[in-house]
Amino acid sequence: MTDWAQPSDFKEWGKRMFALRPLLIFTLICAIFILELRFDWIERLLGSYLVTTNSARPESGSIWEKSHQTRTAQQTLEQIITDRQALQREARSAASFTQIAASVTPQNGVMLSADHFRQLYVRLAPTIAREIIEPLDLLVFVSKGQWRRTYFEKSGSGLAVYLLDADNRVLRQLELSSVLLSQLQRGEVALAESLDELPNFKNRIYTADQFFESLESFHEEARHSMLPHPELLLAAPGQIVRVGISDETQAGFIELGFEFFADNQRRVLVVQGQEWAVWRLRAHLEGLDQDQAPGQPQGQK
Amino acid sequence: MSTFAVWMRRIGTICYLALALAGLGALVSAGLFFIALHDLPRVPDPLGRIIETPPTEIFASTGERLMIIGGREVVPLNRISSEFIHAVIATEDHRFWDHHGLDKLRTLKALWVTLFEPGKIQGASTITQQLAKNLFFSYQRTYMRKFRELMVALQIETQYSKREILEAYLNQIPFGVGAYGIEQAARSFFGKPALELNLAEAALLAGLPKSPTRYNPYRHFERARKRQQLVLARMVAVGYITAEEAEAAAQTKLQLAPLEGGTPRGSYFLDLVLNDLEERYGPEVVYHGGLKVSTTLDPQQQNWAIESLQSGLLKLDQLLGITAADDAGATHSSSHPQGALVAVECTSGAVKAMVGGRDYSETEFNRAVENNRLPGSGFKPFLYYAAFEKLKLMPNSVFVDKPITVPVAGAPDWRPKNFRREYEGPMILKQALTKSVNAVAAQLVERVGPEAVIDVARHCGITSPLSPVYSLALGTSGVSPLEMAAAFTTFANGGVQHKPFWIRRVEDPLGRVLEEHIVRGQRSLDASIVYQIVDMMRGVLTSGTGGVIRRLGFDLPAAGKTGTTDDYRDAWFTGFTPTLCVSVWVGYDRGISMRDVNGVGITGGRGAAPIWADFMIKATSGEPAREFVVPSDIHFATVNPINGAIAGAWVQHKVKVALRAGQTASNAPVQPTETVTGRSATEIMDEATLQKGDEPATQTVGQPFVDTADDSLIREEELPPD
């Protein structure tokens, strides 16, 4: 190997500088530099490499944070909406006020259409319906055309009911007390402490002995039509002391009011019996059983 | 060694050193690259995903959008004015179409300037780098952040086309006044879509992203204009436009659109709405959930409220002798009195307008809601109601206006004084309320007890803490204008209270309802007694301390009450028609006394009532005159204001009073029936009548009561009507 020696003159310098190897290195460096300036190949190379690692990198940085926040917000909203819609669905399919009451939570009330409220209302026994709102009052609201929706919310242990206009203004506030709701839930209709307080019944009040003696005189089918759900009365505490028969009929039914006495207190439960059967019972009680009762089906006489 | 050889050797050494440095640089860069790569953020795909956040929008009761939060109004490049695109490229990155995320020449130049020109720092970020910074990085200035920003820019350049990059950039850059992205900016600043921007407008907008606050054209128009010219010059230099076109654009008059959503208008109200929403749903849902919020705000009334309050405060400045010179070295909010105005719809409790200060841009503190200031005599209607209800008093019951002392157990005696330190002797209660006589109010509270007053205030919806002290009846417990306005709607509604509300309905981005407000009222007060109080409060406007309102031209049936606190620190007027209740407060944030240049104090009648009148004249313009509903058991009698009896033909200044069933002018009780001197009330009345203007003997009445209030805290406020 030849020892490196310092060039002694310009000629030697020139020979060495313009030798093939330095020229090649120089050209290469220049080429790299020019090509980079012209074609940005380093940036492209790095960029391409970064694209390959993209999926393995973290979702960090402000835009991802925002994205996560958006996702969280959407999930929260979805949860709220899902809960709310579930409540609304439940309420919309409710066939009674007790089912509505079951779907209302302290945090969330439910909204029904005015028509739905009316459907539920007319299913109630007239006497209990009056406890909520007089039918005539409701008719006035319907006829005015302002009542659009009905909002139910928890109020203490009962329900507050708001009849709303199109601007969500309360036209009338109603109350469904917890006592009323629990009675509705049990299928009972306890309305008052005494039959004397109920105008529909006051003309036909009998002692329990009179009533049940008369009831026993009928055959099984008629008895069942007169008192379709005796178990409701059995479930009520106390002793039946008086029974009233309503003056009014509704859709083929007549209400019977049973006055109970328990713990030194009186209360009335109302149930419904089929019109033709109750008419026969009433006729029997009044000694008129030879009369034809209205609405009696053929062959029942 | 020859000189030549020495030089050649030196050159050689330099070359080797340069090569070594370049190698070292490459090694360091490679090291940095791998370090930076370690936690380099992932780039979303597609890039448009960056603008997926749905905007939360807040609407007025009219449906007009008041504010938009987050989200972007994304437009493709072909829906953006080419002038704007050129302006942005010329200003921000004129070699955008040529480089691959890094402008090397500009970077070298910037490096040179930064290293060799002391005190100067030059940026060289390309549009892609700016996009990377905006999307992923904080504004912390570190070399590592710059390097990582560059890496992400390189990836974005590789992964996406130039058009995609430019589109993403233009749709997310901030322009100020809450506008993000060019479409929103074009609509906010010029009320037109981005496609319709002309050269002058495009140049102005293109100059804003550099510093949206500094170049905000609404605040610094000239500065923004200079920046626009700079942008135009860049466009000429790059060759997008000619010098003539630039000159023409520079001369074009710019018509800025009035500030709308996301702007100071209604911002006190919007703050309230946002705070409320945050409490209910959390900040994430509010700012990223894309809620659609319908509020109760009436934009027209809001504008009038702002105008009335601002013009009223300017007049107050003049009264107080405050000039522009006084602003030197002090912020506007500390050197000038502040004010608040709240308007509430009586029949629902909906807040129709709210202004929490004279200028939201100076101070965001919402005095309409958060500023509990003493209401002064504005609290007396609650007292009078309590007295009527509990003591069976009537508007024509006679009390003696005289200095009184109420002993307080364990505290100095309470000696409330009348404003003018003059006492008028016997007068009926209607007169006492109309003239806002403290001595009579003190006798009433001493007899009825502060708890009864608190009870009435609570029934009306006052929720602030109230101290059970005698002076409470004269307004020594702080309340907000919102509370006062909402509470007085109970009087306007005949005793039915509506809770104030400002959000009608909230929906998710798909329009599914999250909540809606049910407008429900609750009977809180007796309708007949309420009517008596309202009838008395009407007197405040016609012949009492709020007389300025009628003189300013407001002539609809209305009632109200002024309030002024000790040393004129607060001036109030809260009043209502049957449909709208408005409360106005003015005062200094620091509780400084308000006195005019002659040293006369600013009362509720002078400071707040004119603002109320100005607003109400506008807000009720065109409305028919609606009377307050008179309950069926109310009848009226015209009485003598001194003895409360039916007024004979000879009696001057007769007063009409509203009486309930069973109340007659002849059975008005005369109070008090017993005094410490043992003289009868009639004797005192006679004496007071004879010696009007003299100082009657101080009288002590009532049972001891623990009262910690300063006995001179509240004084009768009212000047004779202006």
Coordinates of N, CA and C in Angstrom, one line a residue, chain B residues 344-521:
Chain B
V344 N -89.0 39.5 31.3 CA -89.6 38.2 31.4 C -91.1 38.3 31.0
E345 N -91.5 37.3 30.2 CA -92.9 37.2 29.8 C -93.8 36.8 31.0
C346 N -94.7 37.6 31.3 CA -95.5 37.4 32.6 C -96.3 36.1 32.5
T347 N -96.8 35.7 31.4 CA -97.7 34.6 31.3 C -97.0 33.3 31.2
S348 N -95.7 33.3 31.1 CA -95.0 32.0 31.0 C -93.7 31.9 31.8
G349 N -93.1 33.1 32.1 CA -91.8 33.1 32.8 C -90.7 33.0 31.8
A350 N -91.0 33.1 30.5 CA -89.9 33.0 29.5 C -89.1 34.3 29.5
V351 N -87.8 34.1 29.5 CA -86.9 35.3 29.5 C -86.8 35.8 28.1
K352 N -87.3 37.0 27.8 CA -87.3 37.5 26.4 C -86.0 38.3 26.1
A353 N -85.4 38.9 27.1 CA -84.2 39.7 26.8 C -83.4 39.7 28.1
M354 N -82.1 39.8 27.9 CA -81.2 39.8 29.1 C -79.9 40.5 28.8
V355 N -79.6 41.6 29.5 CA -78.3 42.3 29.3 C -77.7 42.3 30.7
G356 N -76.5 41.8 30.8 CA -75.8 41.7 32.1 C -74.7 42.7 32.3
G357 N -74.6 43.7 31.4 CA -73.6 44.7 31.6 C -73.6 45.6 30.4
R358 N -72.8 46.7 30.5 CA -72.8 47.7 29.4 C -72.1 47.2 28.2
D359 N -71.2 46.3 28.3 CA -70.5 45.8 27.1 C -69.9 44.5 27.4
Y360 N -70.4 43.5 26.7 CA -70.0 42.1 27.0 C -68.5 41.9 26.7
S361 N -68.0 42.6 25.7 CA -66.6 42.5 25.3 C -65.7 43.0 26.4
E362 N -66.2 43.9 27.2 CA -65.3 44.4 28.3 C -65.4 43.5 29.5
T363 N -66.6 43.1 29.8 CA -66.7 42.3 31.0 C -67.9 41.3 30.8
E364 N -67.5 40.0 31.0 CA -68.5 39.0 30.8 C -69.3 38.6 32.0
F365 N -69.1 39.3 33.1 CA -69.8 39.1 34.3 C -71.2 39.4 34.2
N366 N -72.1 38.5 34.3 CA -73.5 38.7 34.1 C -74.2 39.2 35.3
R367 N -74.4 40.5 35.3 CA -75.0 41.2 36.5 C -76.5 40.9 36.6
A368 N -77.1 40.4 35.5 CA -78.5 40.1 35.5 C -78.8 38.9 36.3
V369 N -77.8 38.0 36.4 CA -78.0 36.7 37.1 C -77.1 36.5 38.3
E370 N -75.9 36.9 38.1 CA -74.9 36.5 39.2 C -74.7 37.6 40.2
N371 N -75.1 38.8 39.9 CA -74.8 39.9 40.8 C -75.9 40.2 41.8
N372 N -75.8 39.6 42.9 CA -76.8 39.8 43.9 C -76.6 41.2 44.6
R373 N -77.5 42.1 44.3 CA -77.3 43.5 44.9 C -78.6 43.8 45.7
L374 N -78.4 44.7 46.7 CA -79.5 45.0 47.5 C -80.7 45.7 46.7
P375 N -81.9 45.2 46.9 CA -83.0 45.8 46.1 C -83.6 47.0 46.7
G376 N -83.2 47.4 47.9 CA -83.8 48.5 48.5 C -85.3 48.4 48.6
S377 N -86.0 49.5 48.3 CA -87.4 49.6 48.4 C -88.1 48.7 47.4
G378 N -87.4 48.2 46.5 CA -88.0 47.2 45.5 C -88.6 46.0 46.2
F379 N -88.2 45.8 47.4 CA -88.7 44.6 48.2 C -90.0 44.9 48.9
K380 N -90.4 46.1 48.9 CA -91.6 46.5 49.7 C -92.9 45.8 49.3
P381 N -93.1 45.5 48.0 CA -94.3 44.9 47.6 C -94.5 43.5 48.4
F382 N -93.4 42.8 48.6 CA -93.5 41.6 49.3 C -94.0 41.8 50.8
L383 N -93.4 42.9 51.3 CA -93.8 43.3 52.7 C -95.3 43.7 52.8
Y384 N -95.7 44.5 51.8 CA -97.1 44.9 51.9 C -98.1 43.8 51.7
Y385 N -97.7 42.8 50.8 CA -98.6 41.7 50.6 C -98.7 40.9 51.9
A386 N -97.5 40.7 52.6 CA -97.5 39.9 53.9 C -98.4 40.7 54.9
A387 N -98.3 42.0 54.9 CA -99.0 42.8 55.9 C -100.5 42.7 55.6
F388 N -100.9 42.8 54.3 CA -102.3 42.7 54.0 C -102.9 41.3 54.3
E389 N -102.0 40.3 54.1 CA -102.5 38.9 54.3 C -102.6 38.6 55.8
K390 N -101.5 38.9 56.5 CA -101.4 38.5 57.9 C -102.1 39.4 58.9
L391 N -102.0 40.7 58.6 CA -102.6 41.7 59.5 C -104.0 42.2 59.0
K392 N -104.4 41.7 57.9 CA -105.7 42.1 57.4 C -105.8 43.6 57.1
L393 N -104.7 44.1 56.8 CA -104.7 45.6 56.5 C -105.2 45.8 55.1
M394 N -105.4 47.1 54.8 CA -106.0 47.5 53.5 C -105.2 48.6 52.9
P395 N -105.4 48.9 51.6 CA -104.7 50.0 51.0 C -105.0 51.3 51.7
N396 N -106.2 51.4 52.3 CA -106.5 52.7 53.0 C -106.3 52.7 54.5
S397 N -105.6 51.6 55.0 CA -105.3 51.6 56.4 C -104.3 52.7 56.7
V398 N -104.5 53.4 57.8 CA -103.7 54.6 58.1 C -102.5 54.3 59.0
F399 N -101.4 54.7 58.6 CA -100.2 54.6 59.4 C -99.6 56.0 59.6
V400 N -98.8 56.1 60.6 CA -98.2 57.5 60.8 C -96.7 57.4 60.4
D401 N -96.5 58.3 59.5 CA -95.1 58.5 59.0 C -94.3 59.3 60.0
K402 N -93.5 58.6 60.8 CA -92.8 59.3 61.9 C -91.5 58.6 62.2
P403 N -90.6 59.2 62.8 CA -89.3 58.5 63.1 C -89.7 57.4 64.1
I404 N -89.1 56.2 63.9 CA -89.4 55.2 64.8 C -88.1 54.5 65.2
T405 N -88.2 53.8 66.3 CA -87.0 53.0 66.8 C -87.5 51.6 67.1
V406 N -86.9 50.7 66.5 CA -87.2 49.3 66.8 C -86.1 48.7 67.7
P407 N -86.4 48.3 68.9 CA -85.4 47.7 69.7 C -85.0 46.3 69.2
V408 N -83.8 46.0 69.2 CA -83.3 44.7 68.7 C -82.5 44.1 69.7
A409 N -82.9 42.9 70.2 CA -82.1 42.2 71.2 C -80.7 41.9 70.8
G410 N -79.8 42.4 71.7 CA -78.4 42.1 71.4 C -77.8 42.9 70.3
A411 N -78.4 43.9 69.9 CA -77.9 44.8 68.8 C -78.4 46.2 69.0
P412 N -77.8 47.1 68.4 CA -78.3 48.5 68.5 C -79.7 48.6 68.0
D413 N -80.5 49.6 68.5 CA -81.8 49.8 68.0 C -81.8 50.1 66.5
W414 N -82.9 49.6 65.9 CA -83.0 49.9 64.4 C -83.8 51.2 64.2
R415 N -83.2 52.1 63.6 CA -83.8 53.4 63.3 C -83.9 53.7 61.8
P416 N -84.7 53.1 61.1 CA -84.8 53.4 59.7 C -85.3 54.8 59.5
K417 N -84.7 55.5 58.5 CA -85.0 56.9 58.3 C -85.6 57.1 56.9
N418 N -86.4 58.1 56.8 CA -86.9 58.5 55.4 C -85.8 59.2 54.7
F419 N -85.9 59.1 53.4 CA -84.8 59.7 52.5 C -84.6 61.2 52.8
R420 N -85.7 61.9 52.9 CA -85.6 63.4 53.0 C -85.5 63.8 54.5
R421 N -85.5 62.8 55.4 CA -85.5 63.1 56.8 C -86.7 63.9 57.2
E422 N -87.7 63.8 56.4 CA -89.0 64.5 56.7 C -90.1 63.5 56.9
Y423 N -91.0 63.8 57.7 CA -92.1 62.9 58.0 C -93.4 63.5 57.7
E424 N -94.3 62.8 57.1 CA -95.6 63.4 56.7 C -96.7 63.2 57.6
G425 N -96.5 62.4 58.6 CA -97.6 62.1 59.5 C -98.5 61.1 59.0
P426 N -99.8 61.1 59.3 CA -100.7 60.0 58.9 C -100.8 59.9 57.4
M427 N -100.9 58.7 56.9 CA -101.1 58.5 55.5 C -101.6 57.1 55.3
I428 N -102.4 56.9 54.2 CA -102.8 55.5 54.0 C -101.7 54.7 53.4
L429 N -101.8 53.4 53.4 CA -100.7 52.5 53.0 C -100.5 52.7 51.5
K430 N -101.5 52.9 50.7 CA -101.2 53.1 49.3 C -100.3 54.3 49.0
Q431 N -100.5 55.3 49.8 CA -99.6 56.5 49.7 C -98.2 56.1 50.2
A432 N -98.2 55.3 51.2 CA -96.9 55.0 51.8 C -96.0 54.2 50.8
L433 N -96.7 53.3 50.1 CA -96.0 52.5 49.1 C -95.6 53.3 47.9
T434 N -96.6 54.1 47.4 CA -96.3 54.9 46.3 C -95.1 55.9 46.5
K435 N -95.1 56.5 47.7 CA -94.0 57.4 48.0 C -92.8 56.7 48.6
S436 N -93.0 55.4 48.8 CA -91.9 54.5 49.3 C -91.4 55.0 50.7
V437 N -92.3 55.1 51.6 CA -92.0 55.7 52.9 C -91.4 54.6 53.8
N438 N -90.2 54.8 54.2 CA -89.5 53.7 55.0 C -90.1 53.6 56.4
A439 N -90.5 54.7 57.0 CA -90.9 54.7 58.4 C -92.2 53.8 58.5
V440 N -93.0 53.9 57.5 CA -94.2 53.1 57.5 C -93.9 51.6 57.3
A441 N -93.0 51.4 56.3 CA -92.6 50.0 56.0 C -91.9 49.4 57.2
A442 N -91.2 50.1 58.0 CA -90.5 49.6 59.2 C -91.6 49.2 60.2
Q443 N -92.7 50.0 60.3 CA -93.7 49.6 61.3 C -94.4 48.3 60.8
L444 N -94.6 48.2 59.5 CA -95.2 47.0 59.0 C -94.4 45.8 59.2
V445 N -93.1 45.8 59.0 CA -92.3 44.6 59.1 C -92.2 44.3 60.6
E446 N -92.2 45.3 61.4 CA -92.1 45.1 62.9 C -93.3 44.3 63.4
R447 N -94.4 44.6 62.7 CA -95.7 43.9 63.1 C -95.9 42.6 62.5
V448 N -95.5 42.5 61.2 CA -95.8 41.2 60.5 C -94.6 40.2 60.7
G449 N -93.4 40.7 60.9 CA -92.3 39.9 61.1 C -91.6 39.6 59.8
P450 N -90.3 39.5 59.8 CA -89.5 39.3 58.6 C -89.8 37.9 57.9
E451 N -90.1 36.9 58.8 CA -90.3 35.6 58.2 C -91.5 35.6 57.2
A452 N -92.5 36.4 57.6 CA -93.7 36.5 56.7 C -93.3 37.1 55.3
V453 N -92.4 38.1 55.4 CA -92.0 38.7 54.2 C -91.1 37.7 53.3
I454 N -90.3 37.0 54.0 CA -89.5 36.0 53.3 C -90.4 35.0 52.7
D455 N -91.4 34.6 53.4 CA -92.4 33.6 52.9 C -93.0 34.1 51.6
V456 N -93.4 35.3 51.6 CA -94.0 35.9 50.3 C -93.0 35.9 49.2
A457 N -91.8 36.4 49.5 CA -90.7 36.5 48.5 C -90.5 35.1 47.9
R458 N -90.4 34.1 48.8 CA -90.2 32.7 48.3 C -91.3 32.2 47.4
H459 N -92.5 32.6 47.8 CA -93.7 32.2 47.0 C -93.6 32.8 45.6
C460 N -93.0 34.0 45.6 CA -92.9 34.7 44.3 C -91.6 34.2 43.5
G461 N -90.8 33.3 44.1 CA -89.7 32.7 43.4 C -88.4 33.3 43.7
I462 N -88.3 34.2 44.7 CA -86.9 34.6 45.1 C -86.2 33.5 45.8
T463 N -85.0 33.2 45.2 CA -84.3 32.0 45.7 C -83.0 32.4 46.5
S464 N -82.5 33.6 46.4 CA -81.3 34.0 47.1 C -81.5 33.9 48.6
P465 N -80.4 33.8 49.3 CA -80.5 33.7 50.8 C -81.1 35.0 51.3
L466 N -82.1 34.9 52.2 CA -82.7 36.1 52.8 C -82.6 36.1 54.3
S467 N -82.0 37.1 54.9 CA -81.8 37.1 56.3 C -83.1 37.5 57.0
P468 N -83.5 36.8 58.0 CA -84.8 37.1 58.7 C -84.6 38.3 59.7
V469 N -84.3 39.5 59.2 CA -84.1 40.7 60.0 C -85.1 41.7 59.5
Y470 N -85.4 42.7 60.4 CA -86.4 43.7 60.1 C -86.1 44.4 58.8
S471 N -84.8 44.7 58.6 CA -84.4 45.6 57.5 C -84.6 44.8 56.2
L472 N -84.8 43.5 56.2 CA -85.1 42.8 55.0 C -86.2 43.4 54.2
A473 N -87.2 43.9 54.9 CA -88.3 44.5 54.2 C -88.0 45.7 53.4
L474 N -86.8 46.3 53.8 CA -86.3 47.5 53.0 C -85.2 47.1 52.1
G475 N -85.1 45.8 51.8 CA -84.2 45.3 50.8 C -82.8 45.2 51.2
T476 N -82.5 44.6 52.3 CA -81.1 44.4 52.7 C -80.5 43.0 52.4
S477 N -81.2 42.2 51.7 CA -80.7 40.9 51.3 C -80.6 41.0 49.7
G478 N -79.4 40.6 49.2 CA -79.1 40.7 47.8 C -80.0 39.8 47.0
V479 N -80.4 40.3 45.8 CA -81.1 39.5 44.8 C -80.6 39.9 43.5
S480 N -80.9 39.1 42.5 CA -80.5 39.5 41.1 C -81.7 40.1 40.3
P481 N -81.4 40.8 39.3 CA -82.4 41.4 38.5 C -83.3 40.3 37.9
L482 N -82.8 39.2 37.6 CA -83.6 38.1 37.0 C -84.6 37.6 38.1
E483 N -84.1 37.5 39.3 CA -85.1 37.1 40.4 C -86.2 38.1 40.6
M484 N -85.8 39.4 40.6 CA -86.8 40.4 40.8 C -87.8 40.4 39.7
A485 N -87.3 40.3 38.4 CA -88.3 40.3 37.3 C -89.2 39.1 37.4
A486 N -88.6 38.0 37.7 CA -89.5 36.8 37.7 C -90.4 36.9 38.9
A487 N -90.0 37.4 40.0 CA -90.8 37.5 41.2 C -92.0 38.4 41.0
F488 N -91.7 39.5 40.3 CA -92.8 40.5 40.0 C -93.8 40.0 39.0
T489 N -93.5 39.0 38.2 CA -94.5 38.4 37.3 C -95.6 37.8 38.1
T490 N -95.3 37.4 39.3 CA -96.3 36.8 40.2 C -97.4 37.8 40.5
F491 N -97.0 39.0 40.7 CA -98.0 40.1 40.9 C -98.7 40.4 39.6
A492 N -98.0 40.4 38.5 CA -98.6 40.7 37.2 C -99.6 39.6 36.8
N493 N -99.4 38.4 37.3 CA -100.3 37.3 36.9 C -101.4 37.1 37.9
G494 N -101.6 38.0 38.8 CA -102.7 37.8 39.8 C -102.4 36.7 40.8
G495 N -101.1 36.5 41.1 CA -100.7 35.6 42.1 C -100.3 34.2 41.6
V496 N -100.3 34.0 40.3 CA -99.8 32.8 39.7 C -98.3 32.9 39.4
Q497 N -97.5 32.0 40.0 CA -96.1 32.2 39.8 C -95.6 31.2 38.7
H498 N -94.8 31.8 37.8 CA -94.1 30.9 36.8 C -92.6 31.0 37.0
K499 N -92.0 29.9 37.1 CA -90.5 29.9 37.2 C -89.9 30.5 35.9
P500 N -88.9 31.3 36.0 CA -88.3 31.8 34.8 C -87.6 30.7 34.1
F501 N -87.6 30.7 32.8 CA -86.9 29.7 32.0 C -86.4 30.4 30.7
W502 N -85.3 29.8 30.2 CA -84.7 30.3 29.0 C -84.5 29.3 27.9
I503 N -84.7 28.0 28.2 CA -84.6 26.9 27.2 C -85.9 26.3 27.0
R504 N -86.4 26.4 25.8 CA -87.7 25.8 25.5 C -87.6 24.4 25.1
R505 N -86.6 24.0 24.4 CA -86.5 22.7 23.8 C -85.1 22.3 23.4
V506 N -84.7 21.1 23.7 CA -83.4 20.7 23.3 C -83.5 19.4 22.5
E507 N -82.9 19.4 21.3 CA -82.9 18.2 20.4 C -81.5 17.7 20.1
D508 N -81.4 16.5 19.8 CA -80.1 15.9 19.4 C -79.9 16.3 17.9
P509 N -78.8 15.9 17.3 CA -78.6 16.3 15.9 C -79.6 15.8 14.9
L510 N -80.3 14.7 15.3 CA -81.2 14.1 14.4 C -82.6 14.6 14.6
G511 N -82.7 15.6 15.5 CA -84.0 16.2 15.8 C -84.9 15.5 16.8
R512 N -84.3 14.5 17.5 CA -85.0 13.8 18.5 C -85.0 14.6 19.8
V513 N -86.2 14.7 20.4 CA -86.3 15.7 21.5 C -85.7 15.1 22.8
L514 N -84.8 15.9 23.4 CA -84.2 15.5 24.7 C -85.0 16.1 25.8
E515 N -85.5 17.3 25.7 CA -86.3 17.9 26.7 C -87.1 19.0 26.1
E516 N -88.2 19.3 26.8 CA -89.0 20.5 26.4 C -89.6 21.1 27.6
H517 N -89.7 22.4 27.6 CA -90.2 23.1 28.8 C -91.7 23.0 28.9
I518 N -92.2 22.7 30.0 CA -93.7 22.8 30.2 C -94.0 24.1 30.9
V519 N -94.8 24.9 30.3 CA -95.1 26.2 30.9 C -96.2 26.0 31.9
R520 N -95.8 25.9 33.2 CA -96.8 25.7 34.2 C -96.8 26.8 35.3
G521 N -97.9 27.2 35.6 CA -98.0 28.2 36.7 C -98.5 27.6 38.0

